[in-house]
Short mmCIF file of C-alpha atoms in Angstrom, two decimals:
data_model
loop_
_atom_site.label_atom_id
_atom_site.label_comp_id
_atom_site.label_asym_id
_atom_site.label_seq_id
_atom_site.Cartn_x
_atom_site.Cartn_y
_atom_site.Cartn_z
CA ALA A 153 99.85 112.78 165.11
CA GLN A 154 99.80 111.86 161.48
CA THR A 155 97.73 108.86 160.45
CA VAL A 156 97.14 107.14 157.15
CA THR A 157 93.94 105.24 156.39
CA GLN A 158 93.29 102.77 153.60
CA SER A 159 89.63 101.88 153.89
CA GLN A 160 89.62 99.02 151.38
CA PRO A 161 91.28 95.88 152.78
CA GLU A 162 90.77 94.14 149.44
CA MET A 163 89.84 95.11 145.90
CA SER A 164 89.40 93.06 142.75
CA VAL A 165 89.39 94.11 139.11
CA GLN A 166 89.10 92.43 135.76
CA GLU A 167 92.27 92.32 133.72
CA ALA A 168 92.57 95.36 131.40
CA GLU A 169 90.07 97.36 133.49
CA THR A 170 90.78 100.37 135.69
CA VAL A 171 90.81 100.32 139.47
CA THR A 172 91.19 103.05 142.10
CA LEU A 173 92.64 102.46 145.56
CA SER A 174 91.76 104.94 148.28
CA CYS A 175 93.98 106.60 150.84
CA THR A 176 93.28 109.39 153.29
CA TYR A 177 95.65 110.93 155.78
CA ASP A 178 95.61 113.34 158.63
CA THR A 179 98.27 116.00 159.17
CA SER A 180 98.79 119.57 160.27
CA GLU A 181 101.93 120.01 158.15
CA SER A 182 101.76 122.08 154.98
CA ASP A 183 104.50 120.43 152.96
CA TYR A 184 105.07 116.71 152.82
CA TYR A 185 105.43 113.77 150.49
CA LEU A 186 103.04 110.95 149.80
CA PHE A 187 103.94 107.57 148.35
CA TRP A 188 102.34 104.43 147.01
CA TYR A 189 104.33 101.23 147.42
CA LYS A 190 103.56 97.83 145.95
CA GLN A 191 104.34 94.57 147.75
CA PRO A 192 103.96 91.50 145.51
CA PRO A 193 104.01 87.95 146.94
CA SER A 194 107.81 88.11 146.89
CA ARG A 195 107.42 90.61 149.81
CA GLN A 196 109.73 93.12 148.12
CA MET A 197 108.56 96.72 148.66
CA ILE A 198 108.55 98.61 145.36
CA LEU A 199 107.89 102.32 144.93
CA VAL A 200 105.02 102.92 142.52
CA ILE A 201 104.58 106.68 142.60
CA ARG A 202 105.24 109.74 144.76
CA GLN A 203 103.59 113.14 145.14
CA GLU A 204 104.87 116.31 146.73
CA ALA A 205 102.13 118.18 148.55
CA TYR A 206 102.95 121.64 147.20
CA LYS A 207 102.65 120.44 143.60
CA GLN A 208 99.06 120.67 142.44
CA GLN A 209 99.63 118.54 139.37
CA ASN A 210 98.85 114.88 139.95
CA ALA A 211 101.79 112.52 139.55
CA THR A 212 101.72 109.95 136.75
CA GLU A 213 103.95 106.94 136.04
CA ASN A 214 102.87 105.04 132.94
CA ARG A 215 99.63 103.19 133.87
CA PHE A 216 99.69 104.52 137.43
CA SER A 217 98.36 107.92 138.40
CA VAL A 218 97.17 109.63 141.54
CA ASN A 219 94.28 111.86 142.41
CA PHE A 220 95.72 114.18 145.05
CA GLN A 221 93.18 116.33 146.87
CA LYS A 222 95.16 118.33 149.43
CA ALA A 223 92.22 120.05 151.09
CA ALA A 224 90.40 116.73 151.50
CA LYS A 225 93.65 114.99 152.51
CA SER A 226 93.01 112.29 149.97
CA PHE A 227 95.58 110.48 147.82
CA SER A 228 94.05 107.75 145.67
CA LEU A 229 95.92 105.54 143.20
CA LYS A 230 94.45 104.74 139.81
CA ILE A 231 95.74 101.76 137.87
CA SER A 232 94.74 101.70 134.22
CA ASP A 233 94.75 98.65 131.95
CA SER A 234 95.27 96.33 134.93
CA GLN A 235 97.66 93.47 134.35
CA LEU A 236 98.11 90.17 136.17
CA GLY A 237 101.47 91.41 137.43
CA ASP A 238 99.73 94.24 139.29
CA ALA A 239 98.34 91.76 141.82
CA ALA A 240 99.89 92.75 145.15
CA MET A 241 99.40 94.56 148.43
CA TYR A 242 99.44 98.31 147.92
CA PHE A 243 100.49 100.62 150.72
CA CYS A 244 99.97 104.34 150.97
CA ALA A 245 102.59 106.20 153.01
CA TYR A 246 103.03 109.74 154.32
CA ARG A 247 106.45 111.14 155.08
CA ARG A 248 106.60 113.16 158.25
CA ASP A 249 108.54 116.36 157.62
CA SER A 250 110.02 116.64 161.11
CA ASN A 251 112.04 113.42 161.10
CA TYR A 252 111.36 112.04 157.61
CA GLN A 253 109.60 109.01 159.05
CA LEU A 254 107.24 107.14 156.75
CA ILE A 255 103.78 106.58 158.24
CA TRP A 256 102.01 103.69 156.55
CA GLY A 257 98.45 102.67 155.89
CA ALA A 258 97.32 99.10 156.59
CA GLY A 259 97.37 98.19 152.91
CA THR A 260 94.92 97.11 150.21
CA LYS A 261 95.17 93.69 148.63
CA LEU A 262 94.57 93.98 144.88
CA ILE A 263 93.32 90.90 143.03
CA ILE A 264 93.39 90.81 139.24
CA LYS A 265 90.83 88.52 137.61
CA PRO A 266 91.93 87.05 134.26
CA GLU B 264 123.88 96.06 141.48
CA ALA B 265 122.48 98.69 143.84
CA GLN B 266 120.73 96.92 146.66
CA VAL B 267 119.87 96.55 150.33
CA THR B 268 120.65 93.14 151.75
CA GLN B 269 119.35 91.57 154.93
CA ASN B 270 120.41 88.41 156.69
CA PRO B 271 119.02 86.05 157.62
CA ARG B 272 115.90 85.95 155.46
CA TYR B 273 114.17 83.54 157.82
CA LEU B 274 114.82 82.93 161.50
CA ILE B 275 113.10 80.82 164.11
CA THR B 276 114.36 81.30 167.64
CA VAL B 277 113.34 80.90 171.25
CA THR B 278 112.38 83.49 173.82
CA GLY B 279 115.36 85.23 175.38
CA LYS B 280 118.05 84.17 172.93
CA LYS B 281 119.84 87.27 171.64
CA LEU B 282 119.87 87.72 167.89
CA THR B 283 121.06 90.20 165.29
CA VAL B 284 119.59 90.87 161.88
CA THR B 285 122.11 92.48 159.59
CA CYS B 286 121.38 95.14 157.00
CA SER B 287 123.81 96.45 154.44
CA GLN B 288 123.46 98.86 151.50
CA ASN B 289 125.93 99.54 148.71
CA MET B 290 124.51 102.88 147.52
CA ASN B 291 126.36 105.18 149.95
CA HIS B 292 123.02 106.18 151.45
CA GLU B 293 122.98 108.39 154.52
CA TYR B 294 119.54 107.48 155.84
CA MET B 295 118.68 103.98 157.03
CA SER B 296 115.66 102.66 158.83
CA TRP B 297 114.14 99.51 160.31
CA TYR B 298 110.44 98.66 160.04
CA ARG B 299 108.31 95.80 161.20
CA GLN B 300 105.27 94.67 159.22
CA ASP B 301 102.30 93.05 160.93
CA PRO B 302 98.97 92.08 159.30
CA GLY B 303 96.44 94.89 159.37
CA LEU B 304 98.97 97.39 160.71
CA GLY B 305 101.11 98.20 157.70
CA LEU B 306 104.73 99.01 158.46
CA ARG B 307 105.85 100.66 161.65
CA GLN B 308 109.23 102.26 162.16
CA ILE B 309 111.46 100.80 164.86
CA TYR B 310 114.64 102.90 164.60
CA TYR B 311 116.25 105.15 162.04
CA SER B 312 119.64 106.66 161.41
CA MET B 313 120.42 109.94 159.65
CA ASN B 314 124.11 109.13 159.35
CA VAL B 315 127.02 107.32 161.01
CA GLU B 316 126.72 107.34 164.82
CA VAL B 317 123.33 109.13 164.60
CA THR B 318 120.35 106.96 165.51
CA ASP B 319 116.90 107.68 166.90
CA LYS B 320 113.75 105.89 167.96
CA GLY B 321 110.79 105.36 165.70
CA ASP B 322 107.29 104.47 166.85
CA VAL B 323 107.96 100.99 168.24
CA PRO B 324 111.54 100.86 169.62
CA GLU B 325 110.90 98.80 172.77
CA GLY B 326 112.88 95.57 172.82
CA TYR B 327 115.21 96.59 169.97
CA LYS B 328 118.64 98.15 169.65
CA VAL B 329 120.56 99.43 166.65
CA SER B 330 123.99 100.77 165.86
CA ARG B 331 125.50 102.68 162.93
CA LYS B 332 129.25 102.38 163.10
CA GLU B 333 129.70 102.34 159.34
CA LYS B 334 127.67 104.08 156.68
CA ARG B 335 126.74 100.90 154.87
CA ASN B 336 125.62 98.77 157.85
CA PHE B 337 122.69 99.13 160.22
CA PRO B 338 122.15 95.98 162.30
CA LEU B 339 119.01 95.35 164.35
CA ILE B 340 119.61 93.69 167.70
CA LEU B 341 117.05 91.89 169.83
CA GLU B 342 118.70 91.40 173.20
CA SER B 343 115.94 89.20 174.64
CA PRO B 344 113.37 88.35 171.97
CA SER B 345 109.79 87.69 172.96
CA PRO B 346 106.88 86.14 171.00
CA ASN B 347 105.34 89.58 170.35
CA GLN B 348 108.39 90.37 168.24
CA THR B 349 107.39 87.69 165.75
CA SER B 350 107.03 89.73 162.59
CA LEU B 351 108.36 90.56 159.14
CA TYR B 352 111.24 93.03 159.34
CA PHE B 353 112.42 95.40 156.64
CA CYS B 354 115.53 97.50 156.42
CA ALA B 355 115.42 100.51 154.11
CA SER B 356 117.84 103.20 152.99
CA SER B 357 117.78 106.44 151.04
CA PHE B 358 120.33 108.98 149.84
CA GLY B 359 118.81 111.71 151.97
CA ALA B 360 115.95 111.72 154.40
CA GLY B 361 113.85 114.51 152.93
CA GLY B 362 112.78 115.78 149.53
CA PRO B 363 111.72 113.24 146.95
CA SER B 364 114.22 110.67 148.21
CA GLU B 365 112.96 107.17 147.62
CA GLN B 366 113.53 104.56 150.29
CA TYR B 367 114.98 101.32 148.96
CA PHE B 368 113.94 98.23 150.84
CA GLY B 369 115.71 95.00 151.63
CA PRO B 370 113.99 91.67 150.91
CA GLY B 371 112.67 91.29 154.45
CA THR B 372 113.45 88.97 157.37
CA ARG B 373 110.72 86.70 158.67
CA LEU B 374 111.32 86.25 162.40
CA THR B 375 109.45 83.75 164.57
CA VAL B 376 110.01 83.75 168.33
CA THR B 377 108.62 80.72 170.19
#
């Protein structure tokens, strides 16, 4: 069964600095999608970035980028130039190819220090 | 405005009193899903639907029912709620289930069962 692990329950970073959130997953599938979602205090789930497993190039969206290591089954999120608005829970998710179900990690709470 | 709506946003009820949480999307999405979010566990899928009249169980379906009579609506029914169903519930939808399809989330429903 697929599992997703986020080993950092909480991370803090100084405003304008860079922070990396970790995510590892376990799967026997060869093609799949990985996602990072952000959940601010409003509770709304917002897609940050996605990565398709067969693409070797790491996805990038403005200040957000991933380090995707398929062999290591690692999918970390790097946030550059951290801003106060980045404070939120961040969830890593794996999409199961058989029924398209999203499998979620437990989340990492990101604190931005002004 | 493209959106997923859920009602109610907050609900406090008593054990055994049947309730329905509605979910509606205006994006003509085929795929819809219900998740529950509990601290330290991330999100877990309850039920999903690939299209009208097509529903299937997720990882935690016990105690819940769903129906998909219309494409836009996907209500979650708790026939006899119990305190262990106290949670934050999210409805989500996407155009398709696979590929890079992003799931759009509703604002969440905070349910408390006493």
